[in-house]
PDB file of C-alpha atoms in Angstrom:
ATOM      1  CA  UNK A   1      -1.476  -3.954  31.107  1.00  0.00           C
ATOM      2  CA  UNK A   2      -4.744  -2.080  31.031  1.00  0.00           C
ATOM      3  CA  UNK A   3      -7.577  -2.732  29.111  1.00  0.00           C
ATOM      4  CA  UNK A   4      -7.130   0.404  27.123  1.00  0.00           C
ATOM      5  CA  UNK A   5      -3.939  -0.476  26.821  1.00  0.00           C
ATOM      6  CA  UNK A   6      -4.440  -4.109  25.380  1.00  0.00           C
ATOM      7  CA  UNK A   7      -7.091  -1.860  22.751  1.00  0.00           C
ATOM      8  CA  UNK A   8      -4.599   0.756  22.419  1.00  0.00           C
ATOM      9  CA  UNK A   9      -2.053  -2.408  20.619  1.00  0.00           C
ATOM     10  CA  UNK A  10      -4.643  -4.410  18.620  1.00  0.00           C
ATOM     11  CA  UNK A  11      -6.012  -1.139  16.815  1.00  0.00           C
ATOM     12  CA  UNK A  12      -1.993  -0.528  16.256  1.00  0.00           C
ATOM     13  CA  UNK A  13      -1.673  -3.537  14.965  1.00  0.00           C
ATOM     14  CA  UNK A  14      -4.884  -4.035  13.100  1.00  0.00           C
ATOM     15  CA  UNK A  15      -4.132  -0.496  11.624  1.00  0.00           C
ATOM     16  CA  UNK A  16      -0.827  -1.778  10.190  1.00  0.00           C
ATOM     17  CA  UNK A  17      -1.784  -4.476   8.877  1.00  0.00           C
ATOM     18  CA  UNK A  18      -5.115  -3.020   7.052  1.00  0.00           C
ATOM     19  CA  UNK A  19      -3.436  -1.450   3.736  1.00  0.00           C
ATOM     20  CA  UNK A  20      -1.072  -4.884   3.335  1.00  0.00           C
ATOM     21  CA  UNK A  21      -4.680  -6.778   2.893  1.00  0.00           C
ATOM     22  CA  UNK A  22      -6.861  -4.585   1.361  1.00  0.00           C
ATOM     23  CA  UNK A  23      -4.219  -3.410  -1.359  1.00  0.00           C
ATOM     24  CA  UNK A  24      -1.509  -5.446  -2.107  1.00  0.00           C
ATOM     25  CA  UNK A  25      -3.911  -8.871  -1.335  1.00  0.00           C
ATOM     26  CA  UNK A  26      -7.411  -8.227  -1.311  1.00  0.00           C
ATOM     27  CA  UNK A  27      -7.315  -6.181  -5.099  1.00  0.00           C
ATOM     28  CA  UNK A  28      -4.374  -7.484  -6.522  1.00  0.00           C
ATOM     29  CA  UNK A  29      -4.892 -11.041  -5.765  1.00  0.00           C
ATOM     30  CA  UNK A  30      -8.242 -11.629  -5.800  1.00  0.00           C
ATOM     31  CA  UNK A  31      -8.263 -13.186  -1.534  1.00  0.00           C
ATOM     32  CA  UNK A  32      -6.738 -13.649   1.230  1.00  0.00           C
ATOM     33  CA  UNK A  33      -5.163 -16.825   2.166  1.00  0.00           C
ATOM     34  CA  UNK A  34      -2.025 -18.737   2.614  1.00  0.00           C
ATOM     35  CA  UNK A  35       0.611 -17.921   0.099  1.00  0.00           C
ATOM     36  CA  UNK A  36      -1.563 -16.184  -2.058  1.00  0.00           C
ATOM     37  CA  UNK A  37       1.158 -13.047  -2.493  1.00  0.00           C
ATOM     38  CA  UNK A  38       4.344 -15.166  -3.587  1.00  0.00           C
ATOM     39  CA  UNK A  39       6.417 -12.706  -5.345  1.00  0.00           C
ATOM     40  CA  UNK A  40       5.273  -9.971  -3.940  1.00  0.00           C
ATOM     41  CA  UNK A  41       7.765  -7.263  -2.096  1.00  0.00           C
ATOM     42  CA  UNK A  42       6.531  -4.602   0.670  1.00  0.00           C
ATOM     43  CA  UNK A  43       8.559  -1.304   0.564  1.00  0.00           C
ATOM     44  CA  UNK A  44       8.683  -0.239   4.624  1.00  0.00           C
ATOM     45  CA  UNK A  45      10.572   1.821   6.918  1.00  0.00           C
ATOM     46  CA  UNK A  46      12.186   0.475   9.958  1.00  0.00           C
ATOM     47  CA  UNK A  47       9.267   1.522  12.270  1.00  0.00           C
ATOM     48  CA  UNK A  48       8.739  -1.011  14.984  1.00  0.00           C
ATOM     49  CA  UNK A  49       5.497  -1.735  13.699  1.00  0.00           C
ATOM     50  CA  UNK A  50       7.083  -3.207  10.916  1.00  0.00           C
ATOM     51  CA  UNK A  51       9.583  -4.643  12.498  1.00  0.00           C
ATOM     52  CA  UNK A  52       6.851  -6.799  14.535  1.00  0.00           C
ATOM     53  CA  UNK A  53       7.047 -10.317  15.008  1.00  0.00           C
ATOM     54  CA  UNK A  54       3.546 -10.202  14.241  1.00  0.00           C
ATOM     55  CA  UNK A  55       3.279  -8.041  11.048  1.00  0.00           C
ATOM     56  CA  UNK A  56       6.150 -10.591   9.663  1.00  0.00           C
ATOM     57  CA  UNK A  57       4.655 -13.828  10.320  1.00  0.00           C
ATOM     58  CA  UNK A  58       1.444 -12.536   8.546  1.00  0.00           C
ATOM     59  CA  UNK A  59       3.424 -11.233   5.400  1.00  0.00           C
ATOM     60  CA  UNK A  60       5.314 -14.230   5.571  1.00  0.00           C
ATOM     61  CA  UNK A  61       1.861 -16.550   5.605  1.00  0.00           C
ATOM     62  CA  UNK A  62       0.547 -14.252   2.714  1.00  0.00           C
ATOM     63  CA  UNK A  63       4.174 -14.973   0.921  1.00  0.00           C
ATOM     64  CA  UNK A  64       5.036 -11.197   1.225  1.00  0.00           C
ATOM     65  CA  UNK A  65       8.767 -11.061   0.935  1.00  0.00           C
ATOM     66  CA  UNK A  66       9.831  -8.080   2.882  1.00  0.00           C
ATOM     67  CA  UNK A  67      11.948  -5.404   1.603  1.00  0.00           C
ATOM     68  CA  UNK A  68      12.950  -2.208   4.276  1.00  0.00           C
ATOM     69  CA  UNK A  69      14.381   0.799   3.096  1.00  0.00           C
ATOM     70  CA  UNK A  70      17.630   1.424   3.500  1.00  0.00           C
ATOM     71  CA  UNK A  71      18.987   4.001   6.145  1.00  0.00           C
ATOM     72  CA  UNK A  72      20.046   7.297   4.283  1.00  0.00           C
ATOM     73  CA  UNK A  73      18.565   6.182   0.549  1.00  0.00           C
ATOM     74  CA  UNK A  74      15.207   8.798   0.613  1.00  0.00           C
ATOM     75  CA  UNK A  75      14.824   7.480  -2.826  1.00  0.00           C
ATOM     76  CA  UNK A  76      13.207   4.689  -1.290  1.00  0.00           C
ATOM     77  CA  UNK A  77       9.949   6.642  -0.520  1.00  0.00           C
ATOM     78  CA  UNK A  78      10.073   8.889  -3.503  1.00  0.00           C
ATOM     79  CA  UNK A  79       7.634   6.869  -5.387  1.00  0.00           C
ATOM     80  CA  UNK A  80       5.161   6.850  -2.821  1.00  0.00           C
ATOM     81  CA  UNK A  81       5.369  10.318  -2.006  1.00  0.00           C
ATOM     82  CA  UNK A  82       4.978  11.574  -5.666  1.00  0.00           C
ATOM     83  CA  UNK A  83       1.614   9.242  -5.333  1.00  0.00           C
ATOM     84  CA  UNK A  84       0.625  11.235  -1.881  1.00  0.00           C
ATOM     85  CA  UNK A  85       1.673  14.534  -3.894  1.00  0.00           C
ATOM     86  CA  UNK A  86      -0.516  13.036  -7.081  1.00  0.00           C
ATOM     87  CA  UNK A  87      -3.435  12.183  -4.588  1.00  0.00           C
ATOM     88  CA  UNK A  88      -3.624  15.746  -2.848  1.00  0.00           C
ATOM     89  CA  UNK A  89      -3.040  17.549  -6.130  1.00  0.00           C
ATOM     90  CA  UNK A  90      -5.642  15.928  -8.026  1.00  0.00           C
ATOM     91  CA  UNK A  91      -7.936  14.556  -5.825  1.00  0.00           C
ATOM     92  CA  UNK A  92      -8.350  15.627  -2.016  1.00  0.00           C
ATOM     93  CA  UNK A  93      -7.781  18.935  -2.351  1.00  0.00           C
ATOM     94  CA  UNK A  94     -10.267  19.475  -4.940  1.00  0.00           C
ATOM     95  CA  UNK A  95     -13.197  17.699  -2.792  1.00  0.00           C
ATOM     96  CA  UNK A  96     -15.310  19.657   0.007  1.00  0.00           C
ATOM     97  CA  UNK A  97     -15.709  15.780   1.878  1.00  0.00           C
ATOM     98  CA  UNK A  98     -18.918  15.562   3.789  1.00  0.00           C
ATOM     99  CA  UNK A  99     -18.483  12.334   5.855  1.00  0.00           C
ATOM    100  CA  UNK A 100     -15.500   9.880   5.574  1.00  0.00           C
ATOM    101  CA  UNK A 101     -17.753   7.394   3.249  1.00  0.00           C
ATOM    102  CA  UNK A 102     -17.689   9.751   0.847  1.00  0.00           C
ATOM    103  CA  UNK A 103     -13.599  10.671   1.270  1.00  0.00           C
ATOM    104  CA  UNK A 104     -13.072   6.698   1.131  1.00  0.00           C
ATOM    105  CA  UNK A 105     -15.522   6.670  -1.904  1.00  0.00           C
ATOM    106  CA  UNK A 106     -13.824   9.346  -4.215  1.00  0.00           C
ATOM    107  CA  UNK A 107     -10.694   8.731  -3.281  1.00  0.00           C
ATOM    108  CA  UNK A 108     -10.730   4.660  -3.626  1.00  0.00           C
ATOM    109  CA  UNK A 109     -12.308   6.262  -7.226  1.00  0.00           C
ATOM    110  CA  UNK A 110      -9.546   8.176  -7.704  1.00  0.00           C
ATOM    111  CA  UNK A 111      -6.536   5.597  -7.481  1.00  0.00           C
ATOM    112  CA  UNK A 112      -8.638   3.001  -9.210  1.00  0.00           C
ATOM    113  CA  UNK A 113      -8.417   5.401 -12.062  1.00  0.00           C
ATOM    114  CA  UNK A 114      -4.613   6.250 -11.115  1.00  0.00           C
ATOM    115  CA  UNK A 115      -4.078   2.273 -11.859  1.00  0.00           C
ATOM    116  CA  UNK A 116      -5.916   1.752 -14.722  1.00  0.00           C
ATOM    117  CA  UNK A 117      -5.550   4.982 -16.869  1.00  0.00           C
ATOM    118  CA  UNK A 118      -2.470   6.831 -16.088  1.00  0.00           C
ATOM    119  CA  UNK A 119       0.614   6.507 -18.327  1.00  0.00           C
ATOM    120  CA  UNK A 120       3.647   7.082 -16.738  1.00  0.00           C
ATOM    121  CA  UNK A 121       7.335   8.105 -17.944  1.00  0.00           C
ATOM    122  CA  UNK A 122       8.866   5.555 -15.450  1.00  0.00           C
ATOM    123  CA  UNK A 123       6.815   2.610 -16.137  1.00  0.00           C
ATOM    124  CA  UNK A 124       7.720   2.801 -20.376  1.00  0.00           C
ATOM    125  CA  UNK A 125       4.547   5.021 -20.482  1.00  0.00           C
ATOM    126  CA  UNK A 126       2.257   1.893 -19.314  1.00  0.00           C
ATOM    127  CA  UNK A 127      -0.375   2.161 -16.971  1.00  0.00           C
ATOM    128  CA  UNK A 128       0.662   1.189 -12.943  1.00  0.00           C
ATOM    129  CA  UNK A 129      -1.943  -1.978 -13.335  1.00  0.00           C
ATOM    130  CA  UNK A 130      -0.256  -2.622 -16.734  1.00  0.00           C
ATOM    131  CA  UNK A 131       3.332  -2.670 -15.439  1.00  0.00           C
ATOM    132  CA  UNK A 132       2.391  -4.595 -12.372  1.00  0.00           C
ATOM    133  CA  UNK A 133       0.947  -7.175 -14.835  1.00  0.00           C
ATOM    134  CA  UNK A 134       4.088  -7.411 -16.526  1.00  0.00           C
ATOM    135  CA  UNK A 135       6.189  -7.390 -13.768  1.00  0.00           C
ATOM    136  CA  UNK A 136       3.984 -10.504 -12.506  1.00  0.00           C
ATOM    137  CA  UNK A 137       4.949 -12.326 -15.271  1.00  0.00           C
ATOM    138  CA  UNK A 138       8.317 -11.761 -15.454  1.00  0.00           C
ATOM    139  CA  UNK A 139       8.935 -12.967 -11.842  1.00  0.00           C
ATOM    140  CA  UNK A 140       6.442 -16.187 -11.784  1.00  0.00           C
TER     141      UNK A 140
END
């Protein structure tokens, strides 16, 4: 394989990996090390990215239990794409973005305040950082 080709897989893979830290580990548990997710579930498709030796071991090091969407259930991916819908509506297509610092900046901004101050119907009217609290609990 080609240099560009070897480049081409680790930015693939890095790229896939990326959200699984920085979100679900990174801000939710404070680090990133060995177990340090137990309980946790990741939501995927059956995308061979996902499907990746690779991308399994790590989830499975960071005690990410993994949970793919079923075939035929869209349901799955209605939650996050009423967030992408939220997002758009309320935040990126409001913003004339300069440079991608400042996208990264208002929109980090943006779901921080999503998390922390948003009551919604099908979380009992909590918060998304409230009911992931609670949710914590109950499974620990």
């Amino acid at each position: 394989m080609s240099s560009a080709g070897t480049l081409r897989r680790r930015a693939t893979a890095g790229r896939r990996w990326k959200p699984v830290r920085q979100c679900s580990v990174r801000a939710h548990k404070g680090g990133f090390d060995k177990a340090i997710a137990l309980g946790l579930g990741l939501r995927h498709d059956w995308g061979s990215q996902y499907r990746a030796r690779q991308f399994q071991a790590e989830i499975k090091w960071l005690g990410i239990r993994s949970t793919p969407a079923y075939v035929g259930e869209p349901e799955c991916n209605g939650v996050a794409e009423r967030f992408i819908r939220t997002l758009k509506e309320e935040c990126i297509y409001l913003h004339d973005f300069e440079t991608l610092e400042e996208a990264r900046e208002v929109i980090g901004a943006f779901i921080k305040r999503y998390n922390n101050s948003w009551l919604l119907q099908r979380h009992g009217y909590m918060t998304p950082a409230r009911a992931r609290e609670k949710l914590s609990r109950r499974a620990a």
